[in-house]
mmCIF file of C-alpha atoms in Angstrom:
data_model
loop_
_atom_site.group_PDB
_atom_site.id
_atom_site.type_symbol
_atom_site.label_atom_id
_atom_site.label_comp_id
_atom_site.label_asym_id
_atom_site.label_seq_id
_atom_site.Cartn_x
_atom_site.Cartn_y
_atom_site.Cartn_z
ATOM 1 C CA MET A 1 -185.122 -49.054 -2.807
ATOM 2 C CA GLN A 2 -187.051 -48.901 0.159
ATOM 3 C CA LEU A 3 -185.477 -52.745 1.410
ATOM 4 C CA HIS A 4 -182.084 -51.293 1.222
ATOM 5 C CA HIS A 5 -183.109 -47.778 3.208
ATOM 6 C CA GLN A 6 -185.976 -49.025 5.376
ATOM 7 C CA LYS A 7 -184.724 -52.380 6.446
ATOM 8 C CA HIS A 8 -181.322 -52.604 5.526
ATOM 9 C CA HIS A 9 -179.702 -49.041 6.760
ATOM 10 C CA GLN A 10 -182.646 -49.585 9.508
ATOM 11 C CA THR A 11 -181.245 -52.437 10.823
ATOM 12 C CA TYR A 12 -177.512 -51.123 10.772
ATOM 13 C CA VAL A 13 -178.790 -48.508 13.054
ATOM 14 C CA THR A 14 -180.556 -50.166 15.019
ATOM 15 C CA SER A 15 -178.302 -52.677 16.161
ATOM 16 C CA LEU A 16 -175.222 -50.600 16.057
ATOM 17 C CA ASN A 17 -177.415 -48.599 18.760
ATOM 18 C CA GLN A 18 -177.557 -51.376 20.963
ATOM 19 C CA ALA A 19 -173.609 -52.759 20.484
ATOM 20 C CA GLU A 20 -173.128 -49.032 21.548
ATOM 21 C CA GLU A 21 -175.444 -49.286 24.752
ATOM 22 C CA LYS A 22 -174.115 -52.660 25.762
ATOM 23 C CA PHE A 23 -170.073 -51.067 25.087
ATOM 24 C CA LEU A 24 -171.147 -48.826 27.627
ATOM 25 C CA GLU A 25 -172.816 -50.808 30.257
ATOM 26 C CA ALA A 26 -169.759 -53.427 29.845
ATOM 27 C CA LYS A 27 -166.822 -50.486 30.450
ATOM 28 C CA GLU A 28 -169.046 -49.146 33.185
ATOM 29 C CA LYS A 29 -168.253 -52.577 34.422
ATOM 30 C CA ASN A 30 -164.843 -53.142 32.826
ATOM 31 C CA ASP A 31 -166.172 -55.827 31.841
ATOM 32 C CA LEU A 32 -162.884 -56.585 28.592
ATOM 33 C CA LYS A 33 -164.025 -60.025 27.048
ATOM 34 C CA THR A 34 -168.061 -58.669 26.743
ATOM 35 C CA MET A 35 -165.566 -54.978 25.124
ATOM 36 C CA ILE A 36 -164.079 -57.116 22.571
ATOM 37 C CA ALA A 37 -166.741 -60.258 21.694
ATOM 38 C CA LEU A 38 -168.624 -56.462 20.784
ATOM 39 C CA THR A 39 -166.131 -54.799 18.566
ATOM 40 C CA SER A 40 -167.683 -56.820 15.987
ATOM 41 C CA GLN A 41 -171.109 -56.250 15.723
ATOM 42 C CA LEU A 42 -169.519 -52.334 16.581
ATOM 43 C CA ARG A 43 -167.662 -52.725 13.275
ATOM 44 C CA PHE A 44 -169.975 -54.626 11.327
ATOM 45 C CA ASN A 45 -173.294 -52.139 11.484
ATOM 46 C CA GLY A 46 -171.060 -49.175 12.050
ATOM 47 C CA GLY A 47 -169.743 -49.494 8.793
ATOM 48 C CA GLY A 48 -172.802 -50.382 7.533
ATOM 49 C CA HIS A 49 -174.112 -47.347 9.288
ATOM 50 C CA ILE A 50 -171.304 -45.523 7.942
ATOM 51 C CA ASN A 51 -171.436 -47.008 4.057
ATOM 52 C CA HIS A 52 -175.245 -46.648 3.356
ATOM 53 C CA SER A 53 -175.132 -43.080 4.534
ATOM 54 C CA ILE A 54 -172.848 -42.217 1.844
ATOM 55 C CA LEU A 55 -173.962 -44.295 -0.771
ATOM 56 C CA TRP A 56 -177.796 -42.330 -0.545
ATOM 57 C CA GLN A 57 -175.904 -38.673 -1.413
ATOM 58 C CA ASN A 58 -173.901 -40.532 -4.059
ATOM 59 C CA TYR A 59 -176.581 -41.068 -6.265
ATOM 60 C CA SER A 60 -178.912 -38.444 -8.367
ATOM 61 C CA PRO A 61 -182.043 -38.863 -10.279
ATOM 62 C CA LYS A 62 -179.748 -36.070 -12.985
ATOM 63 C CA GLY A 63 -176.722 -38.265 -13.033
ATOM 64 C CA GLY A 64 -173.765 -36.377 -15.094
ATOM 65 C CA GLU A 65 -170.561 -36.334 -15.406
ATOM 66 C CA PRO A 66 -167.625 -35.569 -13.010
ATOM 67 C CA GLU A 67 -165.854 -31.932 -13.400
ATOM 68 C CA GLY A 68 -163.604 -29.160 -12.716
ATOM 69 C CA ASP A 69 -160.835 -30.416 -9.628
ATOM 70 C CA LEU A 70 -162.271 -33.644 -9.636
ATOM 71 C CA LEU A 71 -162.174 -34.919 -13.099
ATOM 72 C CA LYS A 72 -158.205 -32.945 -13.174
ATOM 73 C CA ALA A 73 -157.897 -35.113 -10.128
ATOM 74 C CA ILE A 74 -159.455 -38.292 -12.150
ATOM 75 C CA GLU A 75 -157.295 -37.620 -15.064
ATOM 76 C CA ALA A 76 -154.189 -37.176 -12.864
ATOM 77 C CA ASN A 77 -154.302 -40.599 -11.111
ATOM 78 C CA PHE A 78 -156.708 -42.821 -13.980
ATOM 79 C CA GLY A 79 -155.669 -41.201 -17.516
ATOM 80 C CA SER A 80 -158.981 -40.562 -18.542
ATOM 81 C CA PHE A 81 -162.893 -40.800 -16.667
ATOM 82 C CA ASP A 82 -163.396 -44.239 -18.982
ATOM 83 C CA THR A 83 -160.267 -45.661 -17.223
ATOM 84 C CA LEU A 84 -161.647 -45.032 -14.055
ATOM 85 C CA LYS A 85 -165.058 -46.354 -14.685
ATOM 86 C CA ASN A 86 -163.568 -49.826 -16.023
ATOM 87 C CA GLY A 87 -161.526 -49.840 -13.128
ATOM 88 C CA LEU A 88 -164.539 -49.499 -10.266
ATOM 89 C CA SER A 89 -166.387 -52.135 -12.649
ATOM 90 C CA SER A 90 -164.041 -54.624 -13.008
ATOM 91 C CA SER A 91 -163.282 -53.801 -8.988
ATOM 92 C CA ALA A 92 -167.804 -54.457 -8.571
ATOM 93 C CA VAL A 93 -168.323 -57.019 -10.285
ATOM 94 C CA SER A 94 -164.856 -59.344 -9.765
ATOM 95 C CA LEU A 95 -165.726 -58.598 -5.488
ATOM 96 C CA GLN A 96 -165.907 -62.197 -4.017
ATOM 97 C CA GLY A 97 -168.956 -62.534 -1.603
ATOM 98 C CA SER A 98 -170.635 -59.259 0.167
ATOM 99 C CA GLY A 99 -168.736 -56.171 0.032
ATOM 100 C CA TRP A 100 -168.175 -52.291 -1.510
ATOM 101 C CA THR A 101 -166.410 -51.340 -4.056
ATOM 102 C CA TRP A 102 -164.665 -47.761 -3.278
ATOM 103 C CA LEU A 103 -163.544 -44.575 -5.108
ATOM 104 C CA GLY A 104 -161.087 -43.293 -2.951
ATOM 105 C CA TYR A 105 -158.836 -40.606 -1.297
ATOM 106 C CA ASN A 106 -154.866 -40.552 0.005
ATOM 107 C CA LYS A 107 -154.640 -37.900 1.465
ATOM 108 C CA SER A 108 -150.704 -38.417 2.725
ATOM 109 C CA THR A 109 -149.974 -38.255 -1.727
ATOM 110 C CA ASN A 110 -153.233 -36.595 -2.615
ATOM 111 C CA SER A 111 -154.085 -39.266 -5.018
ATOM 112 C CA LEU A 112 -157.077 -41.221 -6.212
ATOM 113 C CA ALA A 113 -157.191 -45.247 -5.782
ATOM 114 C CA ILE A 114 -160.080 -47.803 -6.407
ATOM 115 C CA ALA A 115 -159.582 -50.018 -3.471
ATOM 116 C CA THR A 116 -162.425 -52.793 -1.757
ATOM 117 C CA CYS A 117 -163.765 -53.841 1.358
ATOM 118 C CA SER A 118 -165.331 -56.733 2.637
ATOM 119 C CA ASN A 119 -168.626 -57.051 4.017
ATOM 120 C CA GLN A 120 -169.117 -53.040 5.577
ATOM 121 C CA ASP A 121 -165.205 -53.350 6.716
ATOM 122 C CA PRO A 122 -165.695 -49.104 6.248
ATOM 123 C CA LEU A 123 -163.392 -47.934 4.212
ATOM 124 C CA GLU A 124 -161.906 -44.808 6.233
ATOM 125 C CA PRO A 125 -161.033 -47.137 9.319
ATOM 126 C CA THR A 126 -159.938 -49.998 7.397
ATOM 127 C CA THR A 127 -157.624 -48.451 4.757
ATOM 128 C CA GLY A 128 -157.044 -44.898 5.271
ATOM 129 C CA LEU A 129 -158.360 -43.741 1.871
ATOM 130 C CA VAL A 130 -160.737 -41.098 2.322
ATOM 131 C CA PRO A 131 -165.042 -42.778 0.582
ATOM 132 C CA LEU A 132 -165.362 -40.366 -2.752
ATOM 133 C CA LEU A 133 -167.313 -42.937 -4.307
ATOM 134 C CA GLY A 134 -169.152 -46.298 -3.288
ATOM 135 C CA ILE A 135 -170.463 -49.233 -5.293
ATOM 136 C CA ASP A 136 -172.864 -51.400 -2.974
ATOM 137 C CA VAL A 137 -171.752 -55.350 -4.709
ATOM 138 C CA TRP A 138 -173.823 -57.023 -1.510
ATOM 139 C CA GLU A 139 -177.000 -59.008 -3.205
ATOM 140 C CA HIS A 140 -179.727 -56.878 -1.728
ATOM 141 C CA ALA A 141 -178.325 -53.939 -3.354
ATOM 142 C CA TYR A 142 -179.784 -55.758 -6.939
ATOM 143 C CA TYR A 143 -180.993 -59.431 -6.920
ATOM 144 C CA LEU A 144 -184.578 -58.047 -6.677
ATOM 145 C CA GLN A 145 -183.888 -56.231 -9.822
ATOM 146 C CA TYR A 146 -180.851 -57.778 -12.108
ATOM 147 C CA LYS A 147 -180.798 -61.248 -10.253
ATOM 148 C CA ASN A 148 -177.111 -62.864 -10.695
ATOM 149 C CA VAL A 149 -176.293 -60.256 -13.685
ATOM 150 C CA ARG A 150 -173.994 -57.914 -11.193
ATOM 151 C CA ALA A 151 -172.396 -56.541 -14.420
ATOM 152 C CA ASP A 152 -175.588 -55.618 -15.848
ATOM 153 C CA TYR A 153 -176.368 -53.730 -12.328
ATOM 154 C CA VAL A 154 -173.367 -52.589 -12.210
ATOM 155 C CA LYS A 155 -173.527 -50.841 -15.383
ATOM 156 C CA ASN A 156 -176.855 -48.938 -14.975
ATOM 157 C CA VAL A 157 -174.844 -47.770 -11.187
ATOM 158 C CA PHE A 158 -172.813 -44.352 -13.392
ATOM 159 C CA LYS A 159 -175.745 -43.156 -14.659
ATOM 160 C CA ILE A 160 -177.330 -42.525 -11.493
ATOM 161 C CA ILE A 161 -173.931 -41.353 -9.703
ATOM 162 C CA ASN A 162 -173.722 -37.558 -8.239
ATOM 163 C CA TRP A 163 -170.706 -36.340 -9.128
ATOM 164 C CA LYS A 164 -171.044 -33.112 -7.699
ATOM 165 C CA ASP A 165 -171.221 -35.263 -4.160
ATOM 166 C CA VAL A 166 -168.446 -37.210 -5.080
ATOM 167 C CA ALA A 167 -166.196 -33.538 -6.120
ATOM 168 C CA THR A 168 -167.037 -31.807 -2.553
ATOM 169 C CA ARG A 169 -166.108 -34.934 -1.001
ATOM 170 C CA LEU A 170 -162.561 -34.257 -2.623
ATOM 171 C CA ALA A 171 -162.793 -30.981 -1.537
ATOM 172 C CA THR A 172 -163.270 -31.433 1.817
ATOM 173 C CA ALA A 173 -160.905 -34.283 2.115
ATOM 174 C CA ARG A 174 -158.326 -31.848 0.827
ATOM 175 C CA GLN A 175 -158.618 -29.270 3.180
ATOM 176 C CA MET B 1 -169.398 -86.168 -9.818
ATOM 177 C CA PHE B 2 -165.623 -85.246 -8.896
ATOM 178 C CA ARG B 3 -163.187 -85.076 -12.009
ATOM 179 C CA THR B 4 -159.487 -84.823 -11.747
ATOM 180 C CA LEU B 5 -156.441 -85.611 -13.860
ATOM 181 C CA SER B 6 -155.644 -88.162 -14.689
ATOM 182 C CA GLN B 7 -152.375 -89.378 -16.612
ATOM 183 C CA ARG B 8 -152.331 -91.022 -20.425
ATOM 184 C CA VAL B 9 -149.197 -92.701 -21.813
ATOM 185 C CA TRP B 10 -148.267 -91.564 -24.659
ATOM 186 C CA PRO B 11 -145.303 -93.512 -25.825
ATOM 187 C CA SER B 12 -142.160 -90.777 -25.048
ATOM 188 C CA ARG B 13 -144.173 -88.981 -22.037
ATOM 189 C CA THR B 14 -147.052 -88.632 -19.681
ATOM 190 C CA VAL B 15 -149.878 -86.222 -20.381
ATOM 191 C CA LEU B 16 -151.710 -84.430 -17.523
ATOM 192 C CA VAL B 17 -155.313 -84.591 -18.959
ATOM 193 C CA ARG B 18 -157.709 -82.449 -17.009
ATOM 194 C CA GLU B 19 -161.113 -83.582 -17.355
ATOM 195 C CA LYS B 20 -163.849 -80.976 -16.738
ATOM 196 C CA HIS B 21 -166.536 -80.553 -13.936
ATOM 197 C CA THR B 22 -169.797 -80.559 -14.987
ATOM 198 C CA LEU B 23 -172.897 -79.159 -12.710
ATOM 199 C CA PRO B 24 -174.387 -82.240 -11.445
ATOM 200 C CA ASP B 25 -178.556 -82.330 -12.014
ATOM 201 C CA LEU B 26 -180.970 -81.286 -9.154
ATOM 202 C CA PRO B 27 -182.325 -85.157 -7.742
ATOM 203 C CA TYR B 28 -186.056 -83.245 -7.590
ATOM 204 C CA ASP B 29 -187.933 -80.583 -9.941
ATOM 205 C CA TYR B 30 -187.367 -77.182 -9.406
ATOM 206 C CA ASN B 31 -190.377 -76.166 -8.097
ATOM 207 C CA ALA B 32 -190.428 -79.261 -5.242
ATOM 208 C CA LEU B 33 -189.260 -77.827 -2.627
ATOM 209 C CA GLU B 34 -191.880 -75.631 -2.466
ATOM 210 C CA PRO B 35 -193.328 -72.939 -0.840
ATOM 211 C CA VAL B 36 -190.046 -72.872 1.043
ATOM 212 C CA ILE B 37 -187.395 -72.333 -1.171
ATOM 213 C CA SER B 38 -189.224 -71.251 -4.584
ATOM 214 C CA ALA B 39 -189.305 -72.310 -8.330
ATOM 215 C CA GLU B 40 -187.260 -68.843 -9.143
ATOM 216 C CA ILE B 41 -184.493 -68.908 -6.935
ATOM 217 C CA MET B 42 -184.270 -72.293 -7.273
ATOM 218 C CA GLN B 43 -183.978 -72.729 -11.527
ATOM 219 C CA LEU B 44 -181.589 -69.372 -10.370
ATOM 220 C CA HIS B 45 -179.202 -71.060 -8.377
ATOM 221 C CA HIS B 46 -178.788 -74.170 -9.385
ATOM 222 C CA GLN B 47 -178.422 -72.113 -13.923
ATOM 223 C CA LYS B 48 -176.886 -69.022 -12.882
ATOM 224 C CA HIS B 49 -174.710 -69.659 -9.985
ATOM 225 C CA HIS B 50 -173.575 -72.413 -9.556
ATOM 226 C CA GLN B 51 -173.192 -73.387 -13.688
ATOM 227 C CA THR B 52 -171.107 -70.027 -12.897
ATOM 228 C CA TYR B 53 -169.098 -71.590 -9.987
ATOM 229 C CA VAL B 54 -168.605 -75.026 -12.545
ATOM 230 C CA THR B 55 -167.424 -72.994 -15.922
ATOM 231 C CA SER B 56 -165.080 -70.449 -13.992
ATOM 232 C CA LEU B 57 -163.558 -73.367 -11.743
ATOM 233 C CA ASN B 58 -162.737 -74.861 -15.206
ATOM 234 C CA GLN B 59 -161.179 -71.844 -16.767
ATOM 235 C CA ALA B 60 -159.467 -70.854 -13.785
ATOM 236 C CA GLU B 61 -157.707 -74.932 -13.297
ATOM 237 C CA GLU B 62 -156.995 -74.376 -17.015
ATOM 238 C CA LYS B 63 -154.916 -71.547 -16.700
ATOM 239 C CA PHE B 64 -153.367 -73.186 -13.489
ATOM 240 C CA LEU B 65 -151.963 -76.272 -15.436
ATOM 241 C CA GLU B 66 -150.673 -73.503 -18.033
ATOM 242 C CA ALA B 67 -148.885 -71.397 -15.735
ATOM 243 C CA LYS B 68 -148.162 -74.663 -14.228
ATOM 244 C CA GLU B 69 -145.862 -75.940 -17.863
ATOM 245 C CA LYS B 70 -144.438 -72.846 -18.208
ATOM 246 C CA ASN B 71 -143.509 -72.946 -14.406
ATOM 247 C CA ASP B 72 -145.436 -69.644 -13.358
ATOM 248 C CA LEU B 73 -145.501 -69.517 -9.608
ATOM 249 C CA LYS B 74 -146.981 -66.044 -9.495
ATOM 250 C CA THR B 75 -149.882 -66.568 -12.010
ATOM 251 C CA MET B 76 -150.031 -70.110 -10.209
ATOM 252 C CA ILE B 77 -150.723 -68.040 -6.773
ATOM 253 C CA ALA B 78 -152.294 -65.037 -8.712
ATOM 254 C CA LEU B 79 -155.588 -67.845 -9.439
ATOM 255 C CA THR B 80 -155.507 -69.361 -6.201
ATOM 256 C CA SER B 81 -157.795 -67.329 -5.585
ATOM 257 C CA GLN B 82 -160.061 -67.852 -8.395
ATOM 258 C CA LEU B 83 -159.649 -71.820 -7.468
ATOM 259 C CA ARG B 84 -160.679 -71.667 -3.535
ATOM 260 C CA PHE B 85 -163.966 -69.541 -4.230
ATOM 261 C CA ASN B 86 -165.127 -71.201 -7.698
ATOM 262 C CA GLY B 87 -164.315 -74.746 -6.650
ATOM 263 C CA GLY B 88 -165.951 -74.217 -3.089
ATOM 264 C CA GLY B 89 -168.907 -73.102 -4.605
ATOM 265 C CA HIS B 90 -168.794 -75.942 -6.798
ATOM 266 C CA ILE B 91 -168.457 -77.982 -3.718
ATOM 267 C CA ASN B 92 -170.803 -76.596 -1.851
ATOM 268 C CA HIS B 93 -173.409 -76.497 -4.136
ATOM 269 C CA SER B 94 -173.062 -79.687 -4.675
ATOM 270 C CA ILE B 95 -173.944 -80.969 -0.977
ATOM 271 C CA LEU B 96 -176.544 -78.851 -0.502
ATOM 272 C CA TRP B 97 -178.601 -79.833 -4.185
ATOM 273 C CA GLN B 98 -178.161 -83.462 -1.482
ATOM 274 C CA ASN B 99 -178.715 -81.799 1.625
ATOM 275 C CA PHE B 100 -182.334 -80.679 0.063
ATOM 276 C CA SER B 101 -185.500 -83.002 -0.201
ATOM 277 C CA PRO B 102 -188.528 -82.208 -0.544
ATOM 278 C CA LYS B 103 -190.653 -84.321 1.576
ATOM 279 C CA GLY B 104 -187.811 -83.490 5.041
ATOM 280 C CA GLY B 105 -188.156 -85.436 8.402
ATOM 281 C CA GLU B 106 -185.856 -85.877 11.183
ATOM 282 C CA PRO B 107 -182.450 -87.915 12.160
ATOM 283 C CA GLU B 108 -182.750 -90.920 13.061
ATOM 284 C CA GLY B 109 -180.462 -93.994 14.768
ATOM 285 C CA ASP B 110 -176.366 -92.796 14.570
ATOM 286 C CA LEU B 111 -177.048 -90.012 13.561
ATOM 287 C CA LEU B 112 -179.736 -88.965 16.180
ATOM 288 C CA LYS B 113 -177.604 -90.828 18.191
ATOM 289 C CA ALA B 114 -174.415 -88.888 17.494
ATOM 290 C CA ILE B 115 -176.391 -85.058 17.765
ATOM 291 C CA GLU B 116 -177.587 -85.802 21.105
ATOM 292 C CA ALA B 117 -174.269 -86.720 22.730
ATOM 293 C CA ASN B 118 -172.961 -83.231 21.054
ATOM 294 C CA PHE B 119 -175.671 -80.882 21.377
ATOM 295 C CA GLY B 120 -178.397 -82.586 23.704
ATOM 296 C CA SER B 121 -181.136 -82.826 21.555
ATOM 297 C CA PHE B 122 -182.314 -82.226 18.292
ATOM 298 C CA ASP B 123 -183.736 -78.786 18.942
ATOM 299 C CA THR B 124 -180.569 -77.153 20.485
ATOM 300 C CA LEU B 125 -178.625 -78.052 17.189
ATOM 301 C CA LYS B 126 -181.552 -76.994 15.541
ATOM 302 C CA ASN B 127 -181.575 -73.383 17.609
ATOM 303 C CA GLY B 128 -177.653 -73.825 17.232
ATOM 304 C CA LEU B 129 -177.502 -73.361 13.529
ATOM 305 C CA SER B 130 -180.250 -70.681 12.809
ATOM 306 C CA SER B 131 -178.478 -68.685 15.478
ATOM 307 C CA SER B 132 -174.752 -69.642 14.386
ATOM 308 C CA ALA B 133 -177.145 -69.106 10.090
ATOM 309 C CA VAL B 134 -179.080 -65.778 10.914
ATOM 310 C CA SER B 135 -175.754 -63.864 12.421
ATOM 311 C CA LEU B 136 -173.286 -64.346 9.813
ATOM 312 C CA GLN B 137 -171.881 -61.185 8.445
ATOM 313 C CA GLY B 138 -172.339 -60.892 4.699
ATOM 314 C CA SER B 139 -171.857 -63.540 2.941
ATOM 315 C CA GLY B 140 -170.979 -67.589 3.544
ATOM 316 C CA TRP B 141 -172.240 -70.495 5.043
ATOM 317 C CA THR B 142 -173.217 -72.421 8.652
ATOM 318 C CA TRP B 143 -172.425 -76.467 8.539
ATOM 319 C CA LEU B 144 -173.460 -78.968 10.607
ATOM 320 C CA GLY B 145 -169.487 -80.632 10.095
ATOM 321 C CA TYR B 146 -168.385 -84.497 11.638
ATOM 322 C CA ASN B 147 -164.310 -83.806 13.342
ATOM 323 C CA LYS B 148 -162.645 -86.668 12.842
ATOM 324 C CA SER B 149 -160.435 -86.739 14.974
ATOM 325 C CA THR B 150 -162.891 -86.147 18.180
ATOM 326 C CA ASN B 151 -165.374 -88.349 16.601
ATOM 327 C CA SER B 152 -167.930 -85.032 16.941
ATOM 328 C CA LEU B 153 -170.142 -83.397 15.753
ATOM 329 C CA ALA B 154 -169.748 -79.031 15.643
ATOM 330 C CA VAL B 155 -171.691 -76.420 14.606
ATOM 331 C CA ALA B 156 -169.324 -73.988 12.207
ATOM 332 C CA THR B 157 -169.070 -71.212 9.730
ATOM 333 C CA CYS B 158 -167.121 -70.175 6.200
ATOM 334 C CA ALA B 159 -167.133 -66.864 4.750
ATOM 335 C CA ASN B 160 -168.214 -66.839 1.271
ATOM 336 C CA GLN B 161 -166.970 -70.035 -0.615
ATOM 337 C CA ASP B 162 -164.650 -71.511 1.600
ATOM 338 C CA PRO B 163 -165.599 -75.292 1.736
ATOM 339 C CA LEU B 164 -165.876 -76.577 5.203
ATOM 340 C CA GLU B 165 -162.719 -79.072 5.188
ATOM 341 C CA PRO B 166 -160.461 -77.420 3.297
ATOM 342 C CA THR B 167 -160.749 -74.576 5.620
ATOM 343 C CA THR B 168 -161.016 -76.389 8.969
ATOM 344 C CA GLY B 169 -160.581 -80.384 8.470
ATOM 345 C CA LEU B 170 -164.736 -80.956 9.378
ATOM 346 C CA VAL B 171 -166.849 -83.469 6.659
ATOM 347 C CA PRO B 172 -169.751 -81.066 5.878
ATOM 348 C CA LEU B 173 -172.795 -83.208 7.144
ATOM 349 C CA LEU B 174 -175.062 -80.300 6.340
ATOM 350 C CA GLY B 175 -175.038 -76.428 4.998
ATOM 351 C CA ILE B 176 -177.434 -73.334 5.077
ATOM 352 C CA ASP B 177 -176.215 -71.298 2.332
ATOM 353 C CA VAL B 178 -176.891 -67.849 3.910
ATOM 354 C CA TRP B 179 -175.620 -65.236 0.615
ATOM 355 C CA GLU B 180 -178.575 -63.289 -0.078
ATOM 356 C CA HIS B 181 -178.846 -65.323 -3.753
ATOM 357 C CA ALA B 182 -180.381 -68.470 -1.755
ATOM 358 C CA TYR B 183 -183.160 -66.536 0.087
ATOM 359 C CA TYR B 184 -184.086 -62.482 -1.381
ATOM 360 C CA LEU B 185 -186.216 -62.816 -3.800
ATOM 361 C CA GLN B 186 -188.460 -64.729 -2.069
ATOM 362 C CA TYR B 187 -187.673 -63.619 2.311
ATOM 363 C CA LYS B 188 -185.917 -60.218 1.501
ATOM 364 C CA ASN B 189 -183.882 -59.271 4.581
ATOM 365 C CA VAL B 190 -185.782 -61.443 6.764
ATOM 366 C CA ARG B 191 -183.321 -64.247 6.377
ATOM 367 C CA ALA B 192 -184.807 -65.462 10.153
ATOM 368 C CA ASP B 193 -187.408 -66.891 8.287
ATOM 369 C CA TYR B 194 -186.303 -68.503 5.381
ATOM 370 C CA VAL B 195 -183.745 -70.279 8.456
ATOM 371 C CA LYS B 196 -186.481 -71.286 9.652
ATOM 372 C CA ASN B 197 -188.791 -72.524 7.472
ATOM 373 C CA VAL B 198 -185.557 -74.170 5.134
ATOM 374 C CA PHE B 199 -185.550 -76.994 8.514
ATOM 375 C CA LYS B 200 -188.535 -77.905 6.808
ATOM 376 C CA ILE B 201 -187.091 -79.923 3.479
ATOM 377 C CA ILE B 202 -184.082 -80.972 4.988
ATOM 378 C CA ASN B 203 -183.218 -84.988 3.587
ATOM 379 C CA TRP B 204 -181.672 -86.202 6.878
ATOM 380 C CA LYS B 205 -180.605 -89.236 5.440
ATOM 381 C CA ASP B 206 -178.736 -87.715 3.457
ATOM 382 C CA VAL B 207 -176.809 -85.967 6.259
ATOM 383 C CA ALA B 208 -176.604 -89.396 7.847
ATOM 384 C CA THR B 209 -175.155 -91.397 4.634
ATOM 385 C CA ARG B 210 -172.405 -87.816 4.963
ATOM 386 C CA LEU B 211 -171.615 -89.115 8.390
ATOM 387 C CA ALA B 212 -171.098 -92.652 8.269
ATOM 388 C CA THR B 213 -168.918 -92.213 5.221
ATOM 389 C CA ALA B 214 -167.230 -90.412 7.331
ATOM 390 C CA ARG B 215 -166.930 -92.241 9.942
ATOM 391 C CA GLN B 216 -165.235 -95.248 7.973
#
């Protein structure tokens, strides 16, 4: 947790600030080539900042289970909470390389969906889905403890999900 | 090292028999690359990660051939992602183990000449490989590759386990694996230190042999 927060997330924040500063300097000079060259840094570090800011809120020491409107939406879209968990798990375990598996909300259809993004691509700018719950499967998220056994990490991570936060995100997205 | 389809002719028809890929042995002990790469990393990297690519590749090939026998094109296409990922992982890591040597060293002879011709100096090459490896977003590899058409060397990156030659046409000479599993247990988030240190254990003779072979 400490490395993930103080090193990885902090680096995304620092690098994002640097990229934004350079972007604005390039804009002032109308240097379009440099502005375009910076978009990769903006996306990667901006996405990293967005994603990890959600992640910390998605966790809670208490854990729990989905309730109320969130549970209704889960049952309507997936049949049951267990089916959702299985869907999220198999997606997370089979993701090739670095990336995230998300439970997302589709505003146009008022439905929930499981989606993946590679690297730090942020869910909403990339797919239009509103992020509700993210599973980070970059190796730095679990390797020191779980080594290559990503499946154990994914299985255990369901014990510390803050479903109230997930529910709040859904309620906000539906406003 | 690589097994391919072989044909065995039975009295009435030809049968395609798939021989399985196997995990190659390391040419040195797990602890031989210390202190640059820990024995723990080498063992996990070889026995778990590379082994999984081999096992999964064999499974994907078997399913692909089954689908082909049924002319199930949709399934064949669905399997290409597994073939690419695990096939690439097997190719890449098989090169990687040979690219390392406990002794390390420096490039010489024709390899050094080619490096100087293409990059100016060995130092410039190292800087180019390093900055590429450190700035690679996500999981992937930085490669020193050989362009057969132009008889030149190039630094290139591939994402995930995309293998260099099928992806870019460049012949792989030297690979730097920047998947976090390659260094995290020892270097944590400081990829730059890992990349800097890895130059101490490069088997430049192997790199030179790959160049000579590619030039034949």
